[in-house]
């Protein structure tokens, strides 16, 4: 399983931009809080990139629109300024491409 179908607009429809964030399992609470507030504002056009399978499974269970990034990064905190943190930054750029 790599992704969940996104709710909101369908392919080819015009509308508001899609808001995207990404995280690993360590940041599950952040993601759940972010999704809660996105829904609270009425925004339905969002998507979460799961940087590991553990987070992807949780997002699927919560029916949160998501896709697997399969980054191979740690399930822990990335640690600001570490080589893992820098790799995460490169993974974000790959996502944009």
Coordinates of C-alpha atoms in Angstrom, one line a residue, residues 13-82:
X13 CA -11.0 19.9 -11.4
X14 CA -9.9 23.5 -10.8
X15 CA -9.8 24.8 -7.3
X16 CA -7.7 25.8 -4.4
X17 CA -4.1 24.6 -4.1
X18 CA -3.3 21.4 -2.2
X19 CA -1.4 21.9 1.1
X20 CA 1.2 19.2 1.7
X21 CA 3.3 18.3 4.8
X22 CA 5.5 15.3 5.6
X23 CA 6.8 13.6 8.7
X24 CA 8.1 10.4 10.1
X25 CA 6.4 8.3 12.9
X26 CA 8.2 10.4 15.6
X27 CA 6.0 13.3 14.6
X28 CA 2.6 11.5 14.5
X29 CA 1.2 13.8 17.2
X30 CA 2.3 16.8 15.1
X31 CA 0.5 15.4 12.0
X32 CA -2.7 14.6 13.9
X33 CA -2.7 18.1 15.3
X34 CA -2.0 19.6 11.9
X35 CA -4.8 17.5 10.3
X36 CA -7.2 18.5 13.1
X37 CA -6.6 22.2 12.4
X38 CA -6.7 21.8 8.7
X39 CA -10.2 20.3 9.0
X40 CA -11.2 22.9 11.6
X41 CA -10.5 25.7 9.0
X42 CA -12.6 23.8 6.4
X43 CA -9.6 23.0 4.3
X44 CA -10.1 19.6 2.6
X45 CA -7.3 19.8 0.1
X46 CA -4.4 18.5 2.0
X47 CA -2.0 15.5 1.8
X48 CA 0.6 14.0 4.2
X49 CA 3.8 12.4 3.0
X50 CA 4.7 9.5 5.3
X51 CA 8.5 9.2 5.4
X52 CA 8.2 5.6 6.9
X53 CA 5.7 2.7 6.8
X54 CA 4.8 3.1 10.5
X55 CA 3.4 6.6 9.9
X56 CA 1.7 5.6 6.7
X57 CA -0.1 2.8 8.5
X58 CA -1.3 5.2 11.2
X59 CA -2.5 7.7 8.6
X60 CA -4.4 5.0 6.7
X61 CA -6.0 3.9 10.0
X62 CA -7.1 7.5 10.7
X63 CA -8.3 7.9 7.1
X64 CA -5.9 10.8 6.5
X65 CA -5.0 11.5 2.8
X66 CA -1.4 10.3 2.6
X67 CA 1.2 8.8 0.4
X68 CA 4.4 6.8 1.2
X69 CA 7.7 8.5 0.6
X70 CA 9.8 5.5 1.5
X71 CA 12.7 7.7 2.6
X72 CA 14.6 5.1 4.6
X73 CA 15.0 7.6 7.4
X74 CA 14.9 7.0 11.1
X75 CA 11.6 6.7 13.0
X76 CA 13.1 9.0 15.6
X77 CA 13.6 12.7 15.9
X78 CA 15.9 13.8 13.0
X79 CA 17.9 16.1 15.3
X80 CA 18.4 19.6 13.8
X81 CA 21.6 20.0 11.9
X82 CA 22.5 16.3 11.8

